[in-house]
PDB file of C-alpha atoms in Angstrom:
ATOM      1  CA  MET H  11     -10.203  11.037  -2.582  1.00 78.00           C
ATOM      2  CA  VAL H  12      -9.694   8.175  -5.029  1.00 89.00           C
ATOM      3  CA  SER H  13     -11.797   5.057  -4.546  1.00 90.00           C
ATOM      4  CA  GLN H  14      -8.786   2.763  -4.261  1.00 92.00           C
ATOM      5  CA  TYR H  15      -5.036   2.593  -4.730  1.00 95.00           C
ATOM      6  CA  LYS H  16      -2.161   0.192  -4.159  1.00 96.00           C
ATOM      7  CA  THR H  17       0.775   0.862  -1.858  1.00 96.00           C
ATOM      8  CA  ILE H  18       3.307  -0.819   0.415  1.00 96.00           C
ATOM      9  CA  TYR H  19       2.075  -1.941   3.824  1.00 96.00           C
ATOM     10  CA  ARG H  20       5.332  -3.416   5.100  1.00 96.00           C
ATOM     11  CA  ALA H  21       8.772  -2.394   3.813  1.00 97.00           C
ATOM     12  CA  GLY H  22      11.069  -4.884   2.141  1.00 97.00           C
ATOM     13  CA  SER H  23      14.596  -5.233   0.809  1.00 97.00           C
ATOM     14  CA  ALA H  24      16.522  -7.470  -1.552  1.00 98.00           C
ATOM     15  CA  THR H  25      20.066  -7.855  -2.839  1.00 98.00           C
ATOM     16  CA  ILE H  26      21.134  -8.985  -6.288  1.00 97.00           C
ATOM     17  CA  ILE H  27      24.585  -9.533  -7.806  1.00 96.00           C
ATOM     18  CA  GLU H  28      25.300  -8.556 -11.399  1.00 94.00           C
ATOM     19  CA  LYS H  29      28.851  -9.150 -12.709  1.00 93.00           C
ATOM     20  CA  LYS H  30      30.215  -8.829  -9.165  1.00 92.00           C
ATOM     21  CA  SER H  31      28.420  -5.509  -8.537  1.00 94.00           C
ATOM     22  CA  ARG H  32      26.094  -5.701  -5.538  1.00 96.00           C
ATOM     23  CA  PHE H  33      22.729  -3.934  -5.734  1.00 98.00           C
ATOM     24  CA  ILE H  34      20.786  -3.467  -2.482  1.00 98.00           C
ATOM     25  CA  ALA H  35      17.164  -2.416  -2.970  1.00 98.00           C
ATOM     26  CA  GLU H  36      15.072  -1.021  -0.127  1.00 98.00           C
ATOM     27  CA  ILE H  37      11.396  -0.152  -0.590  1.00 98.00           C
ATOM     28  CA  ILE H  38       9.274   1.634   2.027  1.00 98.00           C
ATOM     29  CA  PRO H  39       5.838   3.275   2.302  1.00 96.00           C
ATOM     30  CA  VAL H  40       5.835   7.080   2.595  1.00 96.00           C
ATOM     31  CA  GLU H  41       3.074   9.662   2.885  1.00 93.00           C
ATOM     32  CA  THR H  42       4.951  12.854   1.962  1.00 95.00           C
ATOM     33  CA  GLU H  43       7.845  13.965  -0.196  1.00 96.00           C
ATOM     34  CA  GLU H  44       9.656  15.008   2.973  1.00 97.00           C
ATOM     35  CA  GLU H  45       9.485  11.428   4.226  1.00 97.00           C
ATOM     36  CA  ALA H  46      10.827  10.144   0.930  1.00 97.00           C
ATOM     37  CA  LEU H  47      13.736  12.591   0.926  1.00 98.00           C
ATOM     38  CA  ALA H  48      14.571  11.774   4.543  1.00 98.00           C
ATOM     39  CA  PHE H  49      14.627   8.070   3.689  1.00 98.00           C
ATOM     40  CA  ILE H  50      16.940   8.653   0.723  1.00 98.00           C
ATOM     41  CA  GLU H  51      19.283  10.743   2.855  1.00 97.00           C
ATOM     42  CA  SER H  52      19.340   8.066   5.552  1.00 97.00           C
ATOM     43  CA  ARG H  53      20.388   5.429   3.004  1.00 97.00           C
ATOM     44  CA  LYS H  54      23.179   7.686   1.765  1.00 97.00           C
ATOM     45  CA  LYS H  55      24.454   8.008   5.311  1.00 97.00           C
ATOM     46  CA  LYS H  56      24.143   4.284   6.011  1.00 96.00           C
ATOM     47  CA  TYR H  57      25.851   3.302   2.752  1.00 97.00           C
ATOM     48  CA  TRP H  58      28.288   6.198   2.684  1.00 96.00           C
ATOM     49  CA  ASP H  59      30.988   3.992   1.128  1.00 96.00           C
ATOM     50  CA  ALA H  60      28.790   2.789  -1.753  1.00 96.00           C
ATOM     51  CA  THR H  61      29.451   3.716  -5.371  1.00 95.00           C
ATOM     52  CA  HIS H  62      25.902   4.983  -5.940  1.00 97.00           C
ATOM     53  CA  ASN H  63      22.646   5.416  -4.016  1.00 98.00           C
ATOM     54  CA  CYS H  64      19.995   5.791  -6.708  1.00 98.00           C
ATOM     55  CA  SER H  65      16.387   6.585  -5.846  1.00 98.00           C
ATOM     56  CA  ALA H  66      12.807   6.945  -7.020  1.00 98.00           C
ATOM     57  CA  TYR H  67       9.510   7.770  -5.362  1.00 98.00           C
ATOM     58  CA  ILE H  68       5.828   8.319  -6.127  1.00 98.00           C
ATOM     59  CA  ILE H  69       3.778  10.466  -3.740  1.00 97.00           C
ATOM     60  CA  GLY H  70       0.019  10.980  -3.984  1.00 93.00           C
ATOM     61  CA  THR H  71      -2.782   9.466  -6.027  1.00 90.00           C
ATOM     62  CA  ASN H  72      -4.185  12.426  -7.980  1.00 84.00           C
ATOM     63  CA  GLN H  73      -1.467  13.905 -10.193  1.00 86.00           C
ATOM     64  CA  PRO H  74       1.233  12.197  -8.094  1.00 93.00           C
ATOM     65  CA  ILE H  75       4.703  13.614  -7.503  1.00 96.00           C
ATOM     66  CA  MET H  76       7.200  11.366  -9.295  1.00 97.00           C
ATOM     67  CA  ARG H  77      10.927  11.932  -8.830  1.00 97.00           C
ATOM     68  CA  CYS H  78      14.084   9.924  -9.439  1.00 97.00           C
ATOM     69  CA  SER H  79      17.864  10.263  -9.279  1.00 97.00           C
ATOM     70  CA  ASP H  80      20.692   8.441 -11.074  1.00 97.00           C
ATOM     71  CA  ASP H  81      23.173   9.592  -8.379  1.00 96.00           C
ATOM     72  CA  GLY H  82      26.113   9.597 -10.751  1.00 94.00           C
ATOM     73  CA  GLU H  83      25.167   6.660 -12.958  1.00 96.00           C
ATOM     74  CA  PRO H  84      24.787   7.438 -16.691  1.00 96.00           C
ATOM     75  CA  SER H  85      21.597   9.400 -17.358  1.00 95.00           C
ATOM     76  CA  GLN H  86      18.371   7.355 -17.539  1.00 94.00           C
ATOM     77  CA  THR H  87      20.071   4.096 -16.487  1.00 96.00           C
ATOM     78  CA  ALA H  88      19.061   3.922 -12.813  1.00 97.00           C
ATOM     79  CA  GLY H  89      16.482   6.310 -11.373  1.00 97.00           C
ATOM     80  CA  LYS H  90      14.138   6.286 -14.377  1.00 97.00           C
ATOM     81  CA  PRO H  91      14.060   2.477 -14.688  1.00 97.00           C
ATOM     82  CA  MET H  92      13.418   2.273 -10.932  1.00 98.00           C
ATOM     83  CA  LEU H  93      10.545   4.748 -11.234  1.00 98.00           C
ATOM     84  CA  ASP H  94       9.138   2.812 -14.188  1.00 97.00           C
ATOM     85  CA  VAL H  95       9.029  -0.375 -12.097  1.00 98.00           C
ATOM     86  CA  LEU H  96       7.214   1.351  -9.213  1.00 98.00           C
ATOM     87  CA  ALA H  97       4.684   2.808 -11.645  1.00 96.00           C
ATOM     88  CA  GLY H  98       4.378  -0.498 -13.483  1.00 96.00           C
ATOM     89  CA  TYR H  99       3.277  -2.178 -10.261  1.00 96.00           C
ATOM     90  CA  GLY H 100       0.688   0.570  -9.813  1.00 95.00           C
ATOM     91  CA  LEU H 101       2.165   1.683  -6.495  1.00 97.00           C
ATOM     92  CA  CYS H 102       1.557   5.051  -4.809  1.00 95.00           C
ATOM     93  CA  ASN H 103       3.117   6.586  -1.695  1.00 96.00           C
ATOM     94  CA  VAL H 104       6.279   4.541  -2.056  1.00 98.00           C
ATOM     95  CA  ALA H 105      10.010   5.256  -2.107  1.00 98.00           C
ATOM     96  CA  ALA H 106      12.870   3.081  -3.345  1.00 98.00           C
ATOM     97  CA  VAL H 107      16.631   3.321  -2.980  1.00 98.00           C
ATOM     98  CA  VAL H 108      19.045   0.998  -4.755  1.00 98.00           C
ATOM     99  CA  THR H 109      22.576   1.068  -3.417  1.00 98.00           C
ATOM    100  CA  ARG H 110      25.345  -0.167  -5.702  1.00 97.00           C
ATOM    101  CA  TYR H 111      28.776  -1.423  -4.740  1.00 97.00           C
ATOM    102  CA  PHE H 112      30.819  -1.571  -7.946  1.00 95.00           C
ATOM    103  CA  GLY H 113      32.315  -4.975  -8.631  1.00 90.00           C
ATOM    104  CA  GLY H 114      34.946  -3.984 -11.167  1.00 86.00           C
ATOM    105  CA  THR H 115      33.099  -4.833 -14.398  1.00 87.00           C
ATOM    106  CA  LEU H 116      31.245  -2.209 -16.415  1.00 87.00           C
ATOM    107  CA  LEU H 117      27.660  -3.230 -17.188  1.00 92.00           C
ATOM    108  CA  GLY H 118      26.904  -0.822 -20.031  1.00 93.00           C
ATOM    109  CA  THR H 119      23.708   1.213 -20.235  1.00 94.00           C
ATOM    110  CA  GLY H 120      21.475  -1.763 -21.011  1.00 95.00           C
ATOM    111  CA  GLY H 121      23.003  -3.805 -18.217  1.00 96.00           C
ATOM    112  CA  LEU H 122      22.513  -0.991 -15.723  1.00 97.00           C
ATOM    113  CA  VAL H 123      18.857  -0.545 -16.674  1.00 97.00           C
ATOM    114  CA  ARG H 124      18.237  -4.270 -16.254  1.00 96.00           C
ATOM    115  CA  ALA H 125      20.103  -4.462 -12.948  1.00 97.00           C
ATOM    116  CA  TYR H 126      18.370  -1.491 -11.312  1.00 98.00           C
ATOM    117  CA  SER H 127      14.987  -2.624 -12.614  1.00 98.00           C
ATOM    118  CA  ARG H 128      15.458  -6.173 -11.322  1.00 97.00           C
ATOM    119  CA  ALA H 129      16.693  -4.925  -7.950  1.00 98.00           C
ATOM    120  CA  VAL H 130      13.508  -2.892  -7.442  1.00 98.00           C
ATOM    121  CA  GLN H 131      11.352  -5.794  -8.605  1.00 98.00           C
ATOM    122  CA  GLU H 132      12.991  -8.100  -6.072  1.00 98.00           C
ATOM    123  CA  GLY H 133      12.607  -5.449  -3.379  1.00 98.00           C
ATOM    124  CA  ILE H 134       8.885  -5.108  -4.118  1.00 98.00           C
ATOM    125  CA  HIS H 135       8.457  -8.885  -3.958  1.00 97.00           C
ATOM    126  CA  ALA H 136       9.961  -8.776  -0.456  1.00 97.00           C
ATOM    127  CA  CYS H 137       7.389  -6.179   0.652  1.00 97.00           C
ATOM    128  CA  VAL H 138       3.815  -6.705   1.786  1.00 96.00           C
ATOM    129  CA  GLN H 139       1.537  -4.790  -0.558  1.00 96.00           C
ATOM    130  CA  VAL H 140      -1.984  -3.601   0.194  1.00 96.00           C
ATOM    131  CA  GLU H 141      -4.819  -2.293  -1.937  1.00 95.00           C
ATOM    132  CA  LYS H 142      -6.541   0.466   0.007  1.00 95.00           C
ATOM    133  CA  LYS H 143     -10.252   1.000  -0.681  1.00 95.00           C
ATOM    134  CA  LEU H 144     -12.264   4.060   0.295  1.00 95.00           C
ATOM    135  CA  ALA H 145     -15.110   2.940   2.541  1.00 96.00           C
ATOM    136  CA  TRP H 146     -17.785   3.916   4.986  1.00 96.00           C
ATOM    137  CA  GLU H 147     -17.315   2.414   8.415  1.00 96.00           C
ATOM    138  CA  LEU H 148     -20.812   1.238   9.328  1.00 97.00           C
ATOM    139  CA  GLU H 149     -22.220   0.427  12.739  1.00 97.00           C
ATOM    140  CA  ILE H 150     -25.046  -2.075  12.405  1.00 96.00           C
ATOM    141  CA  GLY H 151     -27.395  -2.850  15.293  1.00 95.00           C
ATOM    142  CA  ILE H 152     -29.845  -5.765  15.327  1.00 94.00           C
ATOM    143  CA  ASP H 153     -31.619  -7.998  17.817  1.00 93.00           C
ATOM    144  CA  TYR H 154     -30.662 -11.644  18.089  1.00 93.00           C
ATOM    145  CA  THR H 155     -33.497 -12.839  15.865  1.00 91.00           C
ATOM    146  CA  GLY H 156     -32.054 -10.922  12.913  1.00 91.00           C
ATOM    147  CA  ILE H 157     -28.342 -11.595  13.347  1.00 93.00           C
ATOM    148  CA  GLY H 158     -28.316 -14.653  11.082  1.00 93.00           C
ATOM    149  CA  LYS H 159     -29.738 -12.697   8.155  1.00 94.00           C
ATOM    150  CA  ILE H 160     -27.306  -9.817   8.749  1.00 94.00           C
ATOM    151  CA  GLN H 161     -24.311 -12.153   8.804  1.00 94.00           C
ATOM    152  CA  TYR H 162     -25.511 -13.872   5.635  1.00 94.00           C
ATOM    153  CA  ILE H 163     -25.853 -10.568   3.745  1.00 95.00           C
ATOM    154  CA  ILE H 164     -22.423  -9.376   4.912  1.00 95.00           C
ATOM    155  CA  ALA H 165     -20.747 -12.658   3.953  1.00 94.00           C
ATOM    156  CA  SER H 166     -22.503 -12.734   0.557  1.00 94.00           C
ATOM    157  CA  ALA H 167     -21.097  -9.269  -0.160  1.00 94.00           C
ATOM    158  CA  GLY H 168     -17.570 -10.535   0.566  1.00 91.00           C
ATOM    159  CA  LEU H 169     -17.203  -8.173   3.532  1.00 92.00           C
ATOM    160  CA  GLU H 170     -15.710  -8.830   6.935  1.00 91.00           C
ATOM    161  CA  ALA H 171     -16.608  -7.322  10.303  1.00 92.00           C
ATOM    162  CA  ILE H 172     -13.870  -5.636  12.331  1.00 92.00           C
ATOM    163  CA  ASP H 173     -15.751  -5.820  15.635  1.00 93.00           C
ATOM    164  CA  THR H 174     -18.901  -7.476  16.995  1.00 94.00           C
ATOM    165  CA  GLN H 175     -20.384  -6.669  20.400  1.00 95.00           C
ATOM    166  CA  TYR H 176     -22.994  -8.919  22.039  1.00 95.00           C
ATOM    167  CA  THR H 177     -25.109  -7.215  24.705  1.00 94.00           C
ATOM    168  CA  ASP H 178     -28.896  -7.042  24.809  1.00 93.00           C
ATOM    169  CA  THR H 179     -28.577  -6.563  21.037  1.00 93.00           C
ATOM    170  CA  VAL H 180     -25.770  -7.248  18.539  1.00 95.00           C
ATOM    171  CA  THR H 181     -23.624  -4.394  17.199  1.00 96.00           C
ATOM    172  CA  ILE H 182     -21.363  -4.975  14.214  1.00 96.00           C
ATOM    173  CA  ARG H 183     -18.762  -2.590  12.791  1.00 96.00           C
ATOM    174  CA  LEU H 184     -17.405  -3.109   9.306  1.00 94.00           C
ATOM    175  CA  PRO H 185     -15.946  -1.129   6.382  1.00 96.00           C
ATOM    176  CA  VAL H 186     -17.995  -1.077   3.182  1.00 96.00           C
ATOM    177  CA  PRO H 187     -16.613   0.311  -0.115  1.00 96.00           C
ATOM    178  CA  VAL H 188     -18.287   3.670  -0.804  1.00 95.00           C
ATOM    179  CA  ALA H 189     -19.703   2.500  -4.131  1.00 94.00           C
ATOM    180  CA  GLU H 190     -21.392  -0.477  -2.456  1.00 95.00           C
ATOM    181  CA  THR H 191     -22.736   1.216   0.682  1.00 97.00           C
ATOM    182  CA  ASP H 192     -26.186   2.252  -0.575  1.00 96.00           C
ATOM    183  CA  ARG H 193     -26.874  -1.187  -2.026  1.00 96.00           C
ATOM    184  CA  LEU H 194     -25.759  -2.992   1.132  1.00 96.00           C
ATOM    185  CA  GLU H 195     -27.825  -0.752   3.393  1.00 96.00           C
ATOM    186  CA  LYS H 196     -30.888  -1.420   1.226  1.00 96.00           C
ATOM    187  CA  GLU H 197     -30.308  -5.178   1.440  1.00 95.00           C
ATOM    188  CA  LEU H 198     -29.920  -5.031   5.207  1.00 96.00           C
ATOM    189  CA  ILE H 199     -33.124  -3.021   5.637  1.00 96.00           C
ATOM    190  CA  GLU H 200     -35.131  -5.265   3.319  1.00 94.00           C
ATOM    191  CA  GLY H 201     -33.642  -8.454   4.754  1.00 93.00           C
ATOM    192  CA  THR H 202     -34.617  -7.549   8.313  1.00 93.00           C
ATOM    193  CA  SER H 203     -37.966  -5.903   7.489  1.00 92.00           C
ATOM    194  CA  GLY H 204     -36.613  -2.573   8.670  1.00 92.00           C
ATOM    195  CA  THR H 205     -35.563  -3.691  12.157  1.00 93.00           C
ATOM    196  CA  VAL H 206     -31.854  -3.056  11.560  1.00 95.00           C
ATOM    197  CA  GLN H 207     -30.203   0.180  12.711  1.00 96.00           C
ATOM    198  CA  ILE H 208     -27.411   1.532  10.524  1.00 96.00           C
ATOM    199  CA  ILE H 209     -25.063   4.420  11.346  1.00 97.00           C
ATOM    200  CA  ARG H 210     -22.374   5.736   8.981  1.00 96.00           C
ATOM    201  CA  LEU H 211     -19.525   6.481  11.370  1.00 95.00           C
ATOM    202  CA  ARG H 212     -16.786   7.866   9.094  1.00 94.00           C
ATOM    203  CA  GLN H 213     -15.061   7.521   5.736  1.00 94.00           C
ATOM    204  CA  LEU H 214     -11.657   5.861   5.706  1.00 94.00           C
ATOM    205  CA  TYR H 215      -9.464   3.517   3.726  1.00 95.00           C
ATOM    206  CA  TYR H 216      -9.195  -0.164   4.491  1.00 94.00           C
ATOM    207  CA  GLY H 217      -7.384  -3.152   3.053  1.00 94.00           C
ATOM    208  CA  LEU H 218      -6.752  -6.834   3.575  1.00 91.00           C
ATOM    209  CA  VAL H 219      -3.351  -7.814   4.958  1.00 92.00           C
ATOM    210  CA  ASP H 220      -2.632 -11.487   5.567  1.00 88.00           C
ATOM    211  CA  GLY H 221      -6.374 -12.105   5.358  1.00 83.00           C
ATOM    212  CA  ALA H 222      -7.240  -9.585   8.079  1.00 88.00           C
ATOM    213  CA  VAL H 223      -8.997  -6.222   7.696  1.00 90.00           C
ATOM    214  CA  VAL H 224      -6.759  -3.220   8.431  1.00 91.00           C
ATOM    215  CA  LEU H 225      -8.115   0.340   8.759  1.00 91.00           C
ATOM    216  CA  PHE H 226      -6.046   3.326   7.665  1.00 88.00           C
ATOM    217  CA  GLU H 227      -6.425   6.842   9.056  1.00 75.00           C
ATOM    218  CA  GLU H 228      -5.641   9.384   6.331  1.00 66.00           C
TER     219      GLU H 228
END
């Protein structure tokens, strides 16, 4: 499992006009090639009357699957530029379809490359992106006399709790990037003179979306 990667959290779409041709870009998150192919097929059915439905997708983080289709446009003028934009943004597990309605004016190969590239760029800008980080979900237990120190250490590390329970003691759950876990645990133990209890619950990915922590089951 890679330590972190960028993907789409919330799908987006955008439309651009180039010399009266309309380009509709739709970008979605996908986990498998089957999902990507199903999405592409669904766009072809929805826009059955379009001139072209060009596509590109990147699946996986280690040696990712990267595919694209010009769908009848001149070779290398649609799918490849779309794929290049996705890769240029560093995105994984993402699929894009750009639907074109021909406006009557030929764009030429350079014009097509620019139009399909810009359509995907605008589609990405309409999405909500997330950087997923591999983390340990920790459960931290402390009595009330030590909670201030615990909260200070967590805040100083730039981390955010996902749940805090107040009973006879305080229990905090939070994701900690794998590379930082040992150091944080050491700080917590030293900062509380060994009174803290720490349990590593599970490894998962997490990210920040609109300033809030989101956990991802993978």
